[in-house]
């Protein structure tokens, strides 16, 4: 194929092809390309949702600039080693030869190549080398997931030194920008009305518009709660219900117990996810599923559970495995059901047939969550849906309900925004041999972890209610057809919920044992105090202030003199607060 074969790509829409090789541009890609061509900018930032086709867009620009002689070389900077190979494969299909094996020690690459693919880490280790390469030939630098240039000051400084002389720079990102205040090189910032500097993109294409265009799949989140019991280092046995208001420590420990491969919770969720995968494969025969695990030991244990559940082995991809890229490529081209990975498949890695996911990690930043969900949203044809199984944790529920939120990189922020502790993202990319430690609870022994179906989240709405795993109520949602348009998903979810509520109304309520008044009041006080503790961790308000505010809101005497009915009213009020975004 000619070096500039991509210069003849048609602007039609919405044909689909393999990653980075679409013979026809989608509507947004053509619009962004036209904008770029009209401006002829030195720097351009394109923000497009995962799965939208940023690679095809970038290679189209590279081909055009090469064909017009504006550039003579291309440098592609990626977050990971695997993505270097992926970019090189995509570029070769449009006639641009990229060396993905370039090492700093080489100094130069073969003249058979028009450029190299390198990592941000490579740049930071020898920025002067890459500056010399950039100065030697008029170069287009493509920054894949540009937010990584802000991972550390040395990375940002290295990127700025190496590529300041570049003829053109094209920055790409598909996920929310970082929460720290390290400026990202070659990104423009502008003050908003409050005097806070925010990143400014030249073109943006969010999940909402991409969903409406059929470019990405609708995502159905299936949340699972459950009863957890564990023993702390001090020998104390603690029980908690995941999916109910908990203190920060209780939530972290209950979450860890749920993900523990020795417990039943993860086995039940994997079984449900495999049942969902079977249903999806009725309409999408090669659909695959991915478990995003926390560490190597846990990933191997999850793979053993999958073999027990399905009778088939799962591909396991570990961050220090030299054959990881090969395994990912082979899985992508196969019809194997399950892939288990230690987080490294969360960003950029493209396996279009992934349609079912299990979010089995304790990382809860918006950046990591968006990257992880992005592995399942790439649409190959209209009607394909994505299903992601998640623990019923408030942070994750909030992120699932905000799939369409678009965030800028904000400088000048004083306290970090809640949940945006993206230092965890760097930790997520490191090699993980052992489980994460939650607080000081090590060793941590899970005694019991049982899952219950909690609810479904879709398009900002919630559907269904608590049900046992394996129940008809759970099956109503696991059995949703795998080929549905977004409006059909909402209609069907609403019908499932309506049918369940009707069935429950017609079912006689079981009689609960009668408690003595002092027992009832004691139980209600205990429940209220637990909820006040959870609200204290969420807001920082002292317990006494929270009780006083509840009393003002609901009326009645102090807690010691309050009746069972009055205490229940306060319980209902604080639960209502917990469902709101802020109080």
PDB file of C-alpha atoms in Angstrom, residues 71-232:
ATOM      1  CA  UNK A  71       5.991  16.734   8.039  1.00  0.00           C
ATOM      2  CA  UNK A  72       8.589  14.090   7.228  1.00  0.00           C
ATOM      3  CA  UNK A  73       8.338  11.915  10.334  1.00  0.00           C
ATOM      4  CA  UNK A  74       5.837  10.771  12.965  1.00  0.00           C
ATOM      5  CA  UNK A  75       6.476  10.117  16.656  1.00  0.00           C
ATOM      6  CA  UNK A  76       3.705   8.420  18.642  1.00  0.00           C
ATOM      7  CA  UNK A  77       3.899   8.632  22.444  1.00  0.00           C
ATOM      8  CA  UNK A  78       1.828   6.088  24.396  1.00  0.00           C
ATOM      9  CA  UNK A  79       1.253   5.196  28.063  1.00  0.00           C
ATOM     10  CA  UNK A  80       2.215   1.498  27.740  1.00  0.00           C
ATOM     11  CA  UNK A  81       4.458  -0.875  25.814  1.00  0.00           C
ATOM     12  CA  UNK A  82       1.491  -2.788  24.420  1.00  0.00           C
ATOM     13  CA  UNK A  83      -0.002   0.340  22.880  1.00  0.00           C
ATOM     14  CA  UNK A  84       3.223   0.985  20.946  1.00  0.00           C
ATOM     15  CA  UNK A  85       2.655  -2.254  19.058  1.00  0.00           C
ATOM     16  CA  UNK A  86      -1.044  -1.534  18.618  1.00  0.00           C
ATOM     17  CA  UNK A  87      -0.350   1.881  17.081  1.00  0.00           C
ATOM     18  CA  UNK A  88       2.323   0.450  14.789  1.00  0.00           C
ATOM     19  CA  UNK A  89      -0.080  -2.241  13.562  1.00  0.00           C
ATOM     20  CA  UNK A  90      -2.797   0.338  12.871  1.00  0.00           C
ATOM     21  CA  UNK A  91      -0.393   2.715  11.111  1.00  0.00           C
ATOM     22  CA  UNK A  92       0.952  -0.046   8.877  1.00  0.00           C
ATOM     23  CA  UNK A  93      -2.554  -0.692   7.561  1.00  0.00           C
ATOM     24  CA  UNK A  94      -2.681   2.848   6.187  1.00  0.00           C
ATOM     25  CA  UNK A  95       0.847   2.733   4.814  1.00  0.00           C
ATOM     26  CA  UNK A  96       2.753   4.473   7.609  1.00  0.00           C
ATOM     27  CA  UNK A  97       5.688   2.345   8.821  1.00  0.00           C
ATOM     28  CA  UNK A  98       6.242   2.880  12.558  1.00  0.00           C
ATOM     29  CA  UNK A  99       8.964   1.211  14.649  1.00  0.00           C
ATOM     30  CA  UNK A 100       7.400   0.017  17.951  1.00  0.00           C
ATOM     31  CA  UNK A 101      10.652  -1.558  19.190  1.00  0.00           C
ATOM     32  CA  UNK A 102      12.732   1.636  19.228  1.00  0.00           C
ATOM     33  CA  UNK A 103      14.988   1.874  22.284  1.00  0.00           C
ATOM     34  CA  UNK A 104      16.701   4.982  23.620  1.00  0.00           C
ATOM     35  CA  UNK A 105      20.029   3.174  23.389  1.00  0.00           C
ATOM     36  CA  UNK A 106      19.638   2.913  19.594  1.00  0.00           C
ATOM     37  CA  UNK A 107      19.714   6.646  19.011  1.00  0.00           C
ATOM     38  CA  UNK A 108      18.133   6.244  15.561  1.00  0.00           C
ATOM     39  CA  UNK A 109      15.832   3.839  13.765  1.00  0.00           C
ATOM     40  CA  UNK A 110      15.997   2.162  10.360  1.00  0.00           C
ATOM     41  CA  UNK A 111      15.249   4.349   7.346  1.00  0.00           C
ATOM     42  CA  UNK A 112      12.545   1.816   6.473  1.00  0.00           C
ATOM     43  CA  UNK A 113      10.415   3.557   9.100  1.00  0.00           C
ATOM     44  CA  UNK A 114       8.687   6.931   8.933  1.00  0.00           C
ATOM     45  CA  UNK A 115       8.692   7.184  12.681  1.00  0.00           C
ATOM     46  CA  UNK A 116       8.671   5.491  16.074  1.00  0.00           C
ATOM     47  CA  UNK A 117       6.241   4.601  18.847  1.00  0.00           C
ATOM     48  CA  UNK A 118       7.622   5.269  22.320  1.00  0.00           C
ATOM     49  CA  UNK A 119       6.297   5.572  25.870  1.00  0.00           C
ATOM     50  CA  UNK A 120       6.093   8.641  28.097  1.00  0.00           C
ATOM     51  CA  UNK A 121       8.567   6.891  30.402  1.00  0.00           C
ATOM     52  CA  UNK A 122      11.060   6.529  27.525  1.00  0.00           C
ATOM     53  CA  UNK A 123      10.818  10.242  26.795  1.00  0.00           C
ATOM     54  CA  UNK A 124      11.397  11.219  30.435  1.00  0.00           C
ATOM     55  CA  UNK A 125      14.532   9.044  30.608  1.00  0.00           C
ATOM     56  CA  UNK A 126      16.270  10.760  27.671  1.00  0.00           C
ATOM     57  CA  UNK A 127      14.436  13.902  26.491  1.00  0.00           C
ATOM     58  CA  UNK A 128      17.555  15.316  24.781  1.00  0.00           C
ATOM     59  CA  UNK A 129      17.720  12.283  22.468  1.00  0.00           C
ATOM     60  CA  UNK A 130      14.091  12.721  21.409  1.00  0.00           C
ATOM     61  CA  UNK A 131      14.565  16.455  20.983  1.00  0.00           C
ATOM     62  CA  UNK A 132      17.466  15.794  18.616  1.00  0.00           C
ATOM     63  CA  UNK A 133      15.321  13.322  16.643  1.00  0.00           C
ATOM     64  CA  UNK A 134      12.495  15.866  16.496  1.00  0.00           C
ATOM     65  CA  UNK A 135      14.794  18.622  15.282  1.00  0.00           C
ATOM     66  CA  UNK A 136      16.396  16.381  12.631  1.00  0.00           C
ATOM     67  CA  UNK A 137      13.178  16.046  10.597  1.00  0.00           C
ATOM     68  CA  UNK A 138       9.916  17.971  10.528  1.00  0.00           C
ATOM     69  CA  UNK A 139       7.899  15.816  12.907  1.00  0.00           C
ATOM     70  CA  UNK A 140       4.283  15.291  13.884  1.00  0.00           C
ATOM     71  CA  UNK A 141       4.068  14.107  17.494  1.00  0.00           C
ATOM     72  CA  UNK A 142       0.897  12.216  18.434  1.00  0.00           C
ATOM     73  CA  UNK A 143       0.298  12.080  22.181  1.00  0.00           C
ATOM     74  CA  UNK A 144      -1.954   9.123  23.004  1.00  0.00           C
ATOM     75  CA  UNK A 145      -3.842   9.829  26.254  1.00  0.00           C
ATOM     76  CA  UNK A 146      -2.039  13.127  26.808  1.00  0.00           C
ATOM     77  CA  UNK A 147      -3.005  13.270  30.494  1.00  0.00           C
ATOM     78  CA  UNK A 148      -0.101  10.892  31.155  1.00  0.00           C
ATOM     79  CA  UNK A 149       2.277  13.752  30.443  1.00  0.00           C
ATOM     80  CA  UNK A 150       1.136  15.117  33.806  1.00  0.00           C
ATOM     81  CA  UNK A 151       1.822  11.907  35.736  1.00  0.00           C
ATOM     82  CA  UNK A 152       5.007  13.369  37.246  1.00  0.00           C
ATOM     83  CA  UNK A 153       6.940  16.585  36.917  1.00  0.00           C
ATOM     84  CA  UNK A 154       9.803  14.719  35.254  1.00  0.00           C
ATOM     85  CA  UNK A 155       7.432  13.298  32.641  1.00  0.00           C
ATOM     86  CA  UNK A 156       5.917  16.679  31.877  1.00  0.00           C
ATOM     87  CA  UNK A 157       9.309  18.382  31.745  1.00  0.00           C
ATOM     88  CA  UNK A 158      10.664  15.599  29.526  1.00  0.00           C
ATOM     89  CA  UNK A 159       7.772  15.835  27.076  1.00  0.00           C
ATOM     90  CA  UNK A 160       8.089  19.608  26.880  1.00  0.00           C
ATOM     91  CA  UNK A 161      11.874  19.503  26.295  1.00  0.00           C
ATOM     92  CA  UNK A 162      11.731  16.671  23.756  1.00  0.00           C
ATOM     93  CA  UNK A 163       8.901  17.935  21.575  1.00  0.00           C
ATOM     94  CA  UNK A 164       9.013  21.716  21.839  1.00  0.00           C
ATOM     95  CA  UNK A 165      10.672  21.845  18.347  1.00  0.00           C
ATOM     96  CA  UNK A 166       7.998  19.637  16.718  1.00  0.00           C
ATOM     97  CA  UNK A 167       6.402  20.956  13.532  1.00  0.00           C
ATOM     98  CA  UNK A 168       2.988  19.684  14.665  1.00  0.00           C
ATOM     99  CA  UNK A 169       1.635  18.195  17.895  1.00  0.00           C
ATOM    100  CA  UNK A 170      -1.662  16.282  18.091  1.00  0.00           C
ATOM    101  CA  UNK A 171      -2.878  15.477  21.611  1.00  0.00           C
ATOM    102  CA  UNK A 172      -5.557  12.841  22.167  1.00  0.00           C
ATOM    103  CA  UNK A 173      -7.485  11.774  25.231  1.00  0.00           C
ATOM    104  CA  UNK A 174     -10.621   9.754  25.774  1.00  0.00           C
ATOM    105  CA  UNK A 175     -11.053  10.011  29.519  1.00  0.00           C
ATOM    106  CA  UNK A 176     -11.489  12.677  32.219  1.00  0.00           C
ATOM    107  CA  UNK A 177      -8.364  14.699  32.768  1.00  0.00           C
ATOM    108  CA  UNK A 178      -6.302  14.325  35.896  1.00  0.00           C
ATOM    109  CA  UNK A 179      -7.235  15.790  39.285  1.00  0.00           C
ATOM    110  CA  UNK A 180      -3.767  17.081  40.153  1.00  0.00           C
ATOM    111  CA  UNK A 181      -2.509  20.543  39.318  1.00  0.00           C
ATOM    112  CA  UNK A 182       0.494  19.630  37.164  1.00  0.00           C
ATOM    113  CA  UNK A 183       0.028  21.527  33.876  1.00  0.00           C
ATOM    114  CA  UNK A 184       0.029  19.171  30.897  1.00  0.00           C
ATOM    115  CA  UNK A 185       2.521  20.226  28.217  1.00  0.00           C
ATOM    116  CA  UNK A 186       1.122  21.742  25.004  1.00  0.00           C
ATOM    117  CA  UNK A 187      -2.426  21.908  26.450  1.00  0.00           C
ATOM    118  CA  UNK A 188      -4.096  25.338  26.486  1.00  0.00           C
ATOM    119  CA  UNK A 189      -5.659  26.570  29.740  1.00  0.00           C
ATOM    120  CA  UNK A 190      -8.146  29.423  30.073  1.00  0.00           C
ATOM    121  CA  UNK A 191      -9.636  31.090  33.137  1.00  0.00           C
ATOM    122  CA  UNK A 192     -13.310  30.530  33.808  1.00  0.00           C
ATOM    123  CA  UNK A 193     -15.621  33.014  35.501  1.00  0.00           C
ATOM    124  CA  UNK A 194     -14.165  32.129  38.908  1.00  0.00           C
ATOM    125  CA  UNK A 195     -10.590  32.734  37.815  1.00  0.00           C
ATOM    126  CA  UNK A 196      -9.803  29.009  37.723  1.00  0.00           C
ATOM    127  CA  UNK A 197      -7.761  27.765  34.779  1.00  0.00           C
ATOM    128  CA  UNK A 198      -9.313  24.880  32.838  1.00  0.00           C
ATOM    129  CA  UNK A 199      -8.038  22.910  29.886  1.00  0.00           C
ATOM    130  CA  UNK A 200      -9.459  23.902  26.515  1.00  0.00           C
ATOM    131  CA  UNK A 201      -9.978  21.258  23.838  1.00  0.00           C
ATOM    132  CA  UNK A 202     -10.068  22.072  20.134  1.00  0.00           C
ATOM    133  CA  UNK A 203     -12.600  19.331  19.429  1.00  0.00           C
ATOM    134  CA  UNK A 204     -14.690  17.266  21.834  1.00  0.00           C
ATOM    135  CA  UNK A 205     -16.875  14.231  21.191  1.00  0.00           C
ATOM    136  CA  UNK A 206     -18.438  12.832  24.354  1.00  0.00           C
ATOM    137  CA  UNK A 207     -20.089   9.539  25.217  1.00  0.00           C
ATOM    138  CA  UNK A 208     -23.609  10.973  24.877  1.00  0.00           C
ATOM    139  CA  UNK A 209     -23.243  12.152  21.265  1.00  0.00           C
ATOM    140  CA  UNK A 210     -21.295   8.989  20.396  1.00  0.00           C
ATOM    141  CA  UNK A 211     -24.113   6.856  21.792  1.00  0.00           C
ATOM    142  CA  UNK A 212     -26.700   8.804  19.820  1.00  0.00           C
ATOM    143  CA  UNK A 213     -24.623   8.289  16.669  1.00  0.00           C
ATOM    144  CA  UNK A 214     -24.309   4.548  17.269  1.00  0.00           C
ATOM    145  CA  UNK A 215     -20.518   4.856  17.516  1.00  0.00           C
ATOM    146  CA  UNK A 216     -20.414   3.338  21.014  1.00  0.00           C
ATOM    147  CA  UNK A 217     -22.536   0.777  22.809  1.00  0.00           C
ATOM    148  CA  UNK A 218     -25.013   1.569  25.565  1.00  0.00           C
ATOM    149  CA  UNK A 219     -23.627   0.383  28.919  1.00  0.00           C
ATOM    150  CA  UNK A 220     -25.807  -1.486  31.399  1.00  0.00           C
ATOM    151  CA  UNK A 221     -24.289  -1.533  34.915  1.00  0.00           C
ATOM    152  CA  UNK A 222     -25.373  -4.458  37.096  1.00  0.00           C
ATOM    153  CA  UNK A 223     -24.630  -3.682  40.756  1.00  0.00           C
ATOM    154  CA  UNK A 224     -24.245  -6.387  43.402  1.00  0.00           C
ATOM    155  CA  UNK A 225     -24.472  -5.866  47.164  1.00  0.00           C
ATOM    156  CA  UNK A 226     -24.234  -8.546  49.846  1.00  0.00           C
ATOM    157  CA  UNK A 227     -23.446  -9.614  53.395  1.00  0.00           C
ATOM    158  CA  UNK A 228     -19.769  -9.516  54.423  1.00  0.00           C
ATOM    159  CA  UNK A 229     -18.054 -10.784  57.547  1.00  0.00           C
ATOM    160  CA  UNK A 230     -14.319 -10.548  58.258  1.00  0.00           C
ATOM    161  CA  UNK A 231     -11.747 -10.782  61.049  1.00  0.00           C
ATOM    162  CA  UNK A 232      -9.368  -7.876  61.665  1.00  0.00           C
TER     163      UNK A 232
END
